Short mmCIF file of C-alpha atoms and ligand atoms in Angstrom, two decimals:
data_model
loop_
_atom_site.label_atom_id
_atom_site.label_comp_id
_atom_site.label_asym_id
_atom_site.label_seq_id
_atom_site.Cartn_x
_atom_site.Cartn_y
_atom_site.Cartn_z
CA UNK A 257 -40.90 232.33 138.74
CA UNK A 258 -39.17 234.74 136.44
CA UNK A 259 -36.52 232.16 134.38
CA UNK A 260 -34.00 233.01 131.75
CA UNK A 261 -33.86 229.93 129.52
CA UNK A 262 -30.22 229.21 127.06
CA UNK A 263 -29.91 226.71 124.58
CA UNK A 264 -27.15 226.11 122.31
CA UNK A 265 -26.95 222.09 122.45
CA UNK A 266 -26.19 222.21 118.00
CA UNK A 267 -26.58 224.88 115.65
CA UNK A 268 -29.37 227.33 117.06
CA UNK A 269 -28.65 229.81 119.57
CA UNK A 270 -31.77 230.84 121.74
CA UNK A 271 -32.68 233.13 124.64
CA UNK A 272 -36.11 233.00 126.26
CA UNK A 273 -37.76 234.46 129.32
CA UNK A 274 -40.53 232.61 131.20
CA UNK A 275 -42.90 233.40 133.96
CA UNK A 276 -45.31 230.98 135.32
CA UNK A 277 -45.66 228.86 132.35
CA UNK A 278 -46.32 231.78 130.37
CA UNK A 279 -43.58 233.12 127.28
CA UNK A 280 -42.56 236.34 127.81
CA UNK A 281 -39.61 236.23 124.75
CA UNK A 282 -38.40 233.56 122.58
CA UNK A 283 -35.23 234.73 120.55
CA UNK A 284 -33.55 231.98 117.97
CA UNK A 285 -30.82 232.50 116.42
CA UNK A 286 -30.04 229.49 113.27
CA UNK A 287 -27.17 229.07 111.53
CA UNK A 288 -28.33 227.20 107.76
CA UNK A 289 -26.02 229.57 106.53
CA UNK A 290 -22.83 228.95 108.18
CA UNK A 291 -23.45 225.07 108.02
CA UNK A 292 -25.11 224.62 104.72
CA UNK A 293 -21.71 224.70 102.16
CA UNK A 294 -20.28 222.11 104.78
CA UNK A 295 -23.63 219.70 104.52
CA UNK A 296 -23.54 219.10 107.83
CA UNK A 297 -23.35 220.81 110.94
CA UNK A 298 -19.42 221.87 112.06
CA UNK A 299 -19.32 221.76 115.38
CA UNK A 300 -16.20 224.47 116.08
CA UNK A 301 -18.09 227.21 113.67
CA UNK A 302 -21.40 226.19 115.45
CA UNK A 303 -19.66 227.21 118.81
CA UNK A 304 -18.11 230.30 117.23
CA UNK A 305 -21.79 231.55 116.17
CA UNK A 306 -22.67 230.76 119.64
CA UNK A 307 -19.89 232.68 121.23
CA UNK A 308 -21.00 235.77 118.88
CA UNK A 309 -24.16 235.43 119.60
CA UNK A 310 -25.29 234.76 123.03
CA UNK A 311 -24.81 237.62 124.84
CA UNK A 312 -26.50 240.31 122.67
CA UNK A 313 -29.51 237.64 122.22
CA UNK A 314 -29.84 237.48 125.98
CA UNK A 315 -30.20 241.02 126.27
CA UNK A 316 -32.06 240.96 123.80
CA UNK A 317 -34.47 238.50 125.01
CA UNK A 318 -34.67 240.55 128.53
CA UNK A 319 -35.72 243.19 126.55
CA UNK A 320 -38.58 242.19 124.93
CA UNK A 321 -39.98 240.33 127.90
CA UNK A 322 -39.65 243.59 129.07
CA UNK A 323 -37.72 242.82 132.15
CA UNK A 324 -33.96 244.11 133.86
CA UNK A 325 -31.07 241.17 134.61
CA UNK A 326 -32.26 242.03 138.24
CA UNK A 327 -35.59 240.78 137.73
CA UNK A 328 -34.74 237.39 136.89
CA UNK A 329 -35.36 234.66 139.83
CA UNK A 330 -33.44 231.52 138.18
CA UNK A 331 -31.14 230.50 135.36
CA UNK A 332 -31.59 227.62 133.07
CA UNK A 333 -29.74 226.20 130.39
CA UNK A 334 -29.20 223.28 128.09
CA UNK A 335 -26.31 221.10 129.60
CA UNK A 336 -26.80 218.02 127.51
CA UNK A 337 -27.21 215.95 125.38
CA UNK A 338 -25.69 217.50 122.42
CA UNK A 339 -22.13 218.79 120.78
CA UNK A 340 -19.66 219.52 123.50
CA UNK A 341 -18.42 222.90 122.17
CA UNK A 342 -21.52 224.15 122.00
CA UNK A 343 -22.79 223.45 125.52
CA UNK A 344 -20.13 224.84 126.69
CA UNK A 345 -20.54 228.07 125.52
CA UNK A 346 -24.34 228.24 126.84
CA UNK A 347 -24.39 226.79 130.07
CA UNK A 348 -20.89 229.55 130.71
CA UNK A 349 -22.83 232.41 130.11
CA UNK A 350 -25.81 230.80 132.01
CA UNK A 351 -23.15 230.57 134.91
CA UNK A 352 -21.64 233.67 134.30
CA UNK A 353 -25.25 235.24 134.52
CA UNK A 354 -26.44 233.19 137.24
CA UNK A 355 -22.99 234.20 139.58
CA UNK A 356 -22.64 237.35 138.77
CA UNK A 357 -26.60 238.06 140.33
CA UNK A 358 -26.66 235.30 142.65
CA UNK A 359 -29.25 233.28 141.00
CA UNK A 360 -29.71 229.56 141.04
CA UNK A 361 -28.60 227.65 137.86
CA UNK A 362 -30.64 224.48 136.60
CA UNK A 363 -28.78 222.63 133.99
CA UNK A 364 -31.68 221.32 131.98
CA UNK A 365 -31.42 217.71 129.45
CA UNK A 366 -32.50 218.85 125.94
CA UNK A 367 -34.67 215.68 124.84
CA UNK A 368 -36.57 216.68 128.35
CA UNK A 369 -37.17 220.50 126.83
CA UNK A 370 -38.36 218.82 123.94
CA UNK A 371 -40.82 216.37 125.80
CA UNK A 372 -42.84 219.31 127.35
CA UNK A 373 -42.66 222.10 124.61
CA UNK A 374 -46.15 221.35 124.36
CA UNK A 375 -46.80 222.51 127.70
CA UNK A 376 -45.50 225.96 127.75
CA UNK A 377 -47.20 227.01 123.87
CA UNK A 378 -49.99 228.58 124.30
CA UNK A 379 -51.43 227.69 120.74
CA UNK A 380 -50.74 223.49 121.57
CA UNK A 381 -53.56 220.74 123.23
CA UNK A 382 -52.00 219.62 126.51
CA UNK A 383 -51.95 216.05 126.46
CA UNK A 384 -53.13 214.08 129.89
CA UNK A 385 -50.33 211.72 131.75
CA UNK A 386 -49.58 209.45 131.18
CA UNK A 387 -48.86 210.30 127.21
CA UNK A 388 -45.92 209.00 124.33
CA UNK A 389 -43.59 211.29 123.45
CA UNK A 390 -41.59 211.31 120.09
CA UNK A 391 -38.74 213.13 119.90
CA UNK A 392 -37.68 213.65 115.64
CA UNK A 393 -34.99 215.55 114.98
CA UNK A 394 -31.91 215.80 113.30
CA UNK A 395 -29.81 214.27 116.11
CA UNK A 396 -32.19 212.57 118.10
CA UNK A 397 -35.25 209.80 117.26
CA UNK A 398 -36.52 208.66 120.53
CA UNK A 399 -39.56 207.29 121.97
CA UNK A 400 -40.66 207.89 125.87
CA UNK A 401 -43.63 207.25 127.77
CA UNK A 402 -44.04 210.38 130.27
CA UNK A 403 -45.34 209.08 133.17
CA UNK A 404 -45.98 212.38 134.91
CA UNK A 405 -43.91 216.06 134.93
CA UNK A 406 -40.40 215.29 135.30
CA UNK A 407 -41.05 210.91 134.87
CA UNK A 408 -39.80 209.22 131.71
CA UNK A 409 -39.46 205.43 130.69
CA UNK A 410 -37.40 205.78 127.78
CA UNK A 411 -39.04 202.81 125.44
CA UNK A 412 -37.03 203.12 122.26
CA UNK A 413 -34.28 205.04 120.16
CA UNK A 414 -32.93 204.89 116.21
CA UNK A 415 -29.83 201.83 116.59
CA UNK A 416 -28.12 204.31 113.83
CA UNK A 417 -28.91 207.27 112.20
CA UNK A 418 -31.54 209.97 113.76
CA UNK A 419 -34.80 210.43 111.40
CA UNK A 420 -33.81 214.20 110.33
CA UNK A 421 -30.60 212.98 109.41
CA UNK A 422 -31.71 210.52 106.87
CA UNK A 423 -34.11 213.27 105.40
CA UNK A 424 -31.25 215.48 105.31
CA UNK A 425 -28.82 212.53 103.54
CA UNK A 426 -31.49 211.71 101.08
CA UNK A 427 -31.73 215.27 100.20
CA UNK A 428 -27.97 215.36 99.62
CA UNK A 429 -27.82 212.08 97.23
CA UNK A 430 -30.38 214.25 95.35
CA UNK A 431 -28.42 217.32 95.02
CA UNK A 432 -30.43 219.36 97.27
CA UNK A 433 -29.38 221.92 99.77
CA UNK A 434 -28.85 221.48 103.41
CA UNK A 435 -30.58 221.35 105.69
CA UNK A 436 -32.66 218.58 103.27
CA UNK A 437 -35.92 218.14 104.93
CA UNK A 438 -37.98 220.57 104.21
CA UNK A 439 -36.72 220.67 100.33
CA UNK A 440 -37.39 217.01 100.84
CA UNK A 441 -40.84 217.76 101.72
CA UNK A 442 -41.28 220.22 98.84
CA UNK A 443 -40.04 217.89 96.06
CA UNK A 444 -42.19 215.31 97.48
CA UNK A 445 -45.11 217.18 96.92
CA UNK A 446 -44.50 216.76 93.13
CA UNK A 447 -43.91 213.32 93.24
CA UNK A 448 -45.98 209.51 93.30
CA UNK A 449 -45.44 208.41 97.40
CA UNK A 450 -46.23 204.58 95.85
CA UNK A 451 -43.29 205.08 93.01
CA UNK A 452 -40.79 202.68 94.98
CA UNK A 453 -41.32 200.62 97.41
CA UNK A 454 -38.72 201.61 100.07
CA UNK A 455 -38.02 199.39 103.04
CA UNK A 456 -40.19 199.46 106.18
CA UNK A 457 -37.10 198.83 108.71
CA UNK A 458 -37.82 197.64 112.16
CA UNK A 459 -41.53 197.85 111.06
CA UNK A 460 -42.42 194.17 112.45
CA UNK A 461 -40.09 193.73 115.11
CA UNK A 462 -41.88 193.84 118.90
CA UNK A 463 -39.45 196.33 120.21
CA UNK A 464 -39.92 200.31 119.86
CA UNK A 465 -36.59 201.12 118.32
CA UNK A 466 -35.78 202.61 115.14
CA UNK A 467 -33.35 202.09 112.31
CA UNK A 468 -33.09 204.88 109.41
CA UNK A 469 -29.36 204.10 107.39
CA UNK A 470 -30.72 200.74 105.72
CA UNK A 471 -33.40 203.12 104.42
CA UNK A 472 -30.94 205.70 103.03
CA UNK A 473 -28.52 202.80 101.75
CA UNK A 474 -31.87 202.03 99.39
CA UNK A 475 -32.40 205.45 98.63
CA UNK A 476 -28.45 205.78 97.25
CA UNK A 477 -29.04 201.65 95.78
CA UNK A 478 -32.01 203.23 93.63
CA UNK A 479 -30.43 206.26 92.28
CA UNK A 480 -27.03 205.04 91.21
CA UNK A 481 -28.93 202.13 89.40
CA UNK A 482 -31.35 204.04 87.78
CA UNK A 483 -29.20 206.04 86.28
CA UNK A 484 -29.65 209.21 88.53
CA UNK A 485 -32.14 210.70 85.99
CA UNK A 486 -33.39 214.13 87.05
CA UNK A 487 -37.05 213.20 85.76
CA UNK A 488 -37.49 210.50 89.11
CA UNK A 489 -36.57 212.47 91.58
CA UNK A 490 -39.78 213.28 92.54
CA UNK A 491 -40.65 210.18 92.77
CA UNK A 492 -37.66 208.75 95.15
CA UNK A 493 -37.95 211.80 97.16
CA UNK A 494 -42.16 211.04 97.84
CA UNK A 495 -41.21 207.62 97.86
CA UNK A 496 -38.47 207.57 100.69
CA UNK A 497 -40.79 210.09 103.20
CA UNK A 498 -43.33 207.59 102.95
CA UNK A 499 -41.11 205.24 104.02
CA UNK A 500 -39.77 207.31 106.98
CA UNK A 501 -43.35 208.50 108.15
CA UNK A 502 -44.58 205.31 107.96
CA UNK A 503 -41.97 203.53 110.39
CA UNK A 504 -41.90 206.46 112.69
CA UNK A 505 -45.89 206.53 112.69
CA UNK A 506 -46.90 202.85 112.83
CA UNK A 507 -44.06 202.34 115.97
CA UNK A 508 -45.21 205.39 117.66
CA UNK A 509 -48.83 204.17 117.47
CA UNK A 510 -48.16 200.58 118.71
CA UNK A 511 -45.94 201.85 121.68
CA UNK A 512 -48.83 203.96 122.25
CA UNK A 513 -50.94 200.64 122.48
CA UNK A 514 -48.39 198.51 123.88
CA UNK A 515 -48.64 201.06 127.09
CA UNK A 516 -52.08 201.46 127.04
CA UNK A 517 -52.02 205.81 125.82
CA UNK A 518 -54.14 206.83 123.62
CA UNK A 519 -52.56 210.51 123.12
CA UNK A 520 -48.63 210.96 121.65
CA UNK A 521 -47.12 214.12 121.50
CA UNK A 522 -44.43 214.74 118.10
CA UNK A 523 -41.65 217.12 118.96
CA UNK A 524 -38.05 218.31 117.14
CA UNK A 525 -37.60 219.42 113.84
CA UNK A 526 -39.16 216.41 111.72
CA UNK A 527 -42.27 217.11 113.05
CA UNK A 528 -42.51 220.00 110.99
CA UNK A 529 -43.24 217.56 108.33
CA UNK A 530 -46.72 217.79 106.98
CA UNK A 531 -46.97 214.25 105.78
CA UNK A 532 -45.80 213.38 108.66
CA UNK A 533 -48.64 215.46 110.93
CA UNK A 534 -51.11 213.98 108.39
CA UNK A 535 -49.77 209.97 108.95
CA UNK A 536 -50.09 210.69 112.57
CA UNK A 537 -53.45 212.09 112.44
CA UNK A 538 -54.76 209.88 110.05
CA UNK A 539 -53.78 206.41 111.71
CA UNK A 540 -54.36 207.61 114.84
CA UNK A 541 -57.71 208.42 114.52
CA UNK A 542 -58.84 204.81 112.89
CA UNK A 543 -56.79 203.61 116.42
CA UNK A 544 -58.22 206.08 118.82
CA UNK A 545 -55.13 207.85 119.75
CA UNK A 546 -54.82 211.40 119.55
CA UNK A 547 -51.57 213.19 117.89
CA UNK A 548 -50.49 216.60 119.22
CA UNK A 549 -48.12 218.70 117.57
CA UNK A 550 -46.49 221.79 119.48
CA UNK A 551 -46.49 224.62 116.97
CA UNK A 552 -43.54 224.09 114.50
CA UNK A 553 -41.42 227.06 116.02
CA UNK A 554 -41.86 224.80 119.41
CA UNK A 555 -40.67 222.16 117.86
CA UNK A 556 -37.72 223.29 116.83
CA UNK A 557 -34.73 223.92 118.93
CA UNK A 558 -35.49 226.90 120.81
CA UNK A 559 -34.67 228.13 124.74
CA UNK A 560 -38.33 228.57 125.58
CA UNK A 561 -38.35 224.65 126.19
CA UNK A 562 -35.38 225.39 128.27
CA UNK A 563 -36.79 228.09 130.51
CA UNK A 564 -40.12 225.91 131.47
CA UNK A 565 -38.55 222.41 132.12
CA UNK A 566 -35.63 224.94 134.13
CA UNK A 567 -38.54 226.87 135.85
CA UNK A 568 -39.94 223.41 137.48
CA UNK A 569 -36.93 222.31 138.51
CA UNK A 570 -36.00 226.03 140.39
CA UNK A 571 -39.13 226.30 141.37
CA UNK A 572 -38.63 222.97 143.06
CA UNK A 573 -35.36 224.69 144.85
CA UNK A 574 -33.11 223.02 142.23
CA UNK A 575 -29.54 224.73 142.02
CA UNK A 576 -27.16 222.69 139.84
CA UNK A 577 -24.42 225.78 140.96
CA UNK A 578 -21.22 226.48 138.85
CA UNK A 579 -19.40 223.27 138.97
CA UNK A 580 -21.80 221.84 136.22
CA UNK A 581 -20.75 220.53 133.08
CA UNK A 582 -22.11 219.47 130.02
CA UNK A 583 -22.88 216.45 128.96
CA UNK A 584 -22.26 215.37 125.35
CA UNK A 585 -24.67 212.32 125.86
CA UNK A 586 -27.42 212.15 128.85
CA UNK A 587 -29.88 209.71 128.88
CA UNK A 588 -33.24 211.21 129.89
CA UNK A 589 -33.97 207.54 131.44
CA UNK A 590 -33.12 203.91 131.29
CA UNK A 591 -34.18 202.04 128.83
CA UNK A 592 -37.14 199.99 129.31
CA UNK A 593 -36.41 196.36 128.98
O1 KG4 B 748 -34.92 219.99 115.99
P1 KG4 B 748 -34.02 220.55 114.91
O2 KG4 B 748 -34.28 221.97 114.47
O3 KG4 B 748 -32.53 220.47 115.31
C1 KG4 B 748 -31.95 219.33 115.87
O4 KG4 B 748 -31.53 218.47 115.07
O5 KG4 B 748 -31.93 219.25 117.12
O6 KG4 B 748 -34.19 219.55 113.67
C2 KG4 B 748 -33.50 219.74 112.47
C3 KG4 B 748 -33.82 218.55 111.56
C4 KG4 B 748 -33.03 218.55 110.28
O7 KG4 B 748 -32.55 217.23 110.05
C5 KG4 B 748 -34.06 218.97 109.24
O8 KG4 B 748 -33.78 218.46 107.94
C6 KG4 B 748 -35.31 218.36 109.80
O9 KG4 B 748 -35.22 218.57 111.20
N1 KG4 B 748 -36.50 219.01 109.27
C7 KG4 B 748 -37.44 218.37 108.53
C8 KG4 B 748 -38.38 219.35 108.16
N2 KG4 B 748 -38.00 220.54 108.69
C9 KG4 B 748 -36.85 220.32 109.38
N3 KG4 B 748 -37.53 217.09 108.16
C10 KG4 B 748 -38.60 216.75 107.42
N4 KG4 B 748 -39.54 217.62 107.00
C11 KG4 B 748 -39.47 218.93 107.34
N5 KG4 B 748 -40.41 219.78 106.93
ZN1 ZN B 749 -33.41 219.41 119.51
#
């Protein structure tokens, strides 16, 4: 089925055409730029760029799947969870697009686009169900065991901040530029991982949830009482992504176990994280489970997510129609007890 996928849940706009499972475009549009002064996403610029943006990137995106408006069979976009204003402005030109050809519309849930990027890139292992699936991003850390296409168990979440967001804090407290992760990454790389001993939080308790501020509070703790000297930094920033890989690695592993799955697939845009790829395939092969990584431009926001979970759903004669609205938090399912 020939589906136009939107996304524009935060700060990336993104047009993609799918057919079949197969990518036929997959246009992204960030905004680092606009956000980066600010530290911190804005969420009234961010729907600005979106409202700039959209329509020239789905034509765009028809174009280089090589396809006319009148070929498309379905319409999906992101309706949640993620910053109102920016939903808004997706899922209304989805809706626009979808009445003014008479398509059907399939409001898709973003953590669920993330979930099965894996399936729709062509260079990615598909994992067997049932598999974990780790969702790391700036705005979201959660934890799901997919039971089988379309069936979640959600089986645990960050109680505060999201795991991107503490790499992007920690980068801030050391004067680097925003978004911080992948400067965090880069300083790392110069720096002694065993330096300081940053805390471990949640890393004993039973349950599969997450905790990242306590983590940052140590990160700020150290620098203001070491004096904030230029020569450590390095060191703090090797020290705290140790920390943060090895939380997110050792719970992912042992919900793996406690569920009996011995394959977990790492998605959103922490996962880009090469120490983080290497923790994950490292401890999981002394435990026999098997880490799978969609390509990092998969694992990013993008709409091609979109498009696939949207084809299933169409294909399944879903049609959300054009009373749907977005959803500035939508859990993907209850949380297991
Ligand atoms: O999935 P994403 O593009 O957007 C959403 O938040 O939904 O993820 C962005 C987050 C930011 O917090 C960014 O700092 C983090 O992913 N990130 C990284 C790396 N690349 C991006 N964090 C750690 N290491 C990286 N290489
Ligand atoms: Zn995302």
């Amino acid at each position: 089925m020939l589906v136009l996928g939107i996304e524009s849940s935060c700060d990336e706009t993104a047009a993609a055409v799918v057919d079949g499972g197969a990518v036929l475009s997959d246009l992204v549009a960030g905004q680092d730029e606009i956000h980066g002064p600010f530290g911190g996403v804005v969420p009234e610029l961010a729907a600005r760029s979106h409202m700039e943006r959209t329509a020239p990137l789905i034509r765009e995106a028809l174009s280089r799947a090589g396809v006319e408006a009148a070929d498309i069979e379905g319409v999906a976009a992101t309706a949640g969870p993620g910053l109102m204003v920016c939903l808004l402005v997706g899922l209304s030109a989805a809706k626009g697009f979808a009445f003014g050809l008479g398509l059907p519309l399939a409001g898709v849930n973003h953590l669920e686009g993330h979930l099965n990027a894996v399936f729709v890139d062509p260079d990615a292992k598909k994992p067997g169900y049932p598999f974990a699936g780790l969702i790391v991003s700036g705005g979201h850390t959660s934890l799901y065991l997919v039971k089988s296409p379309g069936e979640y168990e959600h089986l645990g979440s960050t109680l505060d901040d999201a795991a991107g967001e503490a790499f992007d804090k920690t980068a801030k407290i050391l004067g680097l530029p925003y978004p911080g992760g992948r400067e965090i990454e880069a300083l790392a790389a110069k720096g002694d991982e065993t330096a300081i001993a940053f805390p471990r939080p949640l890393l004993d308790r039973p349950d599969h949830d997450f905790s990242f501020s306590g983590l940052k509070t140590a990160v700020v703790n150290y620098w203001d009482k070491t004096g904030r000297r230029a020569g450590q930094r390095a060191d703090v920033a090797a020290s705290f992504q140790a920390a943060a890989v090895e939380v997110l690695v050792e719970k992912t592993l042992k919900a793996a176990r406690a569920n009996s799955v011995d394959q977990v697939v790492v998605s959103g845009g922490v996962a880009a994280n090469k120490r983080l790829r290497a923790g994950f395939d490292a401890r999981g092969r002394a435990e026999g489970i098997e880490a799978i990584f969609p390509s990092i431009r998969l694992c990013t926001d993008n709409a091609v997510m979109i498009a696939h979970v949207g084809e299933r759903l169409l294909s399944g004669g879903r049609n959300d129609g054009l009373g749907l609205g977005p959803r500035s938090s939508w859990p993907l399912a209850p949380k297991k007890k």
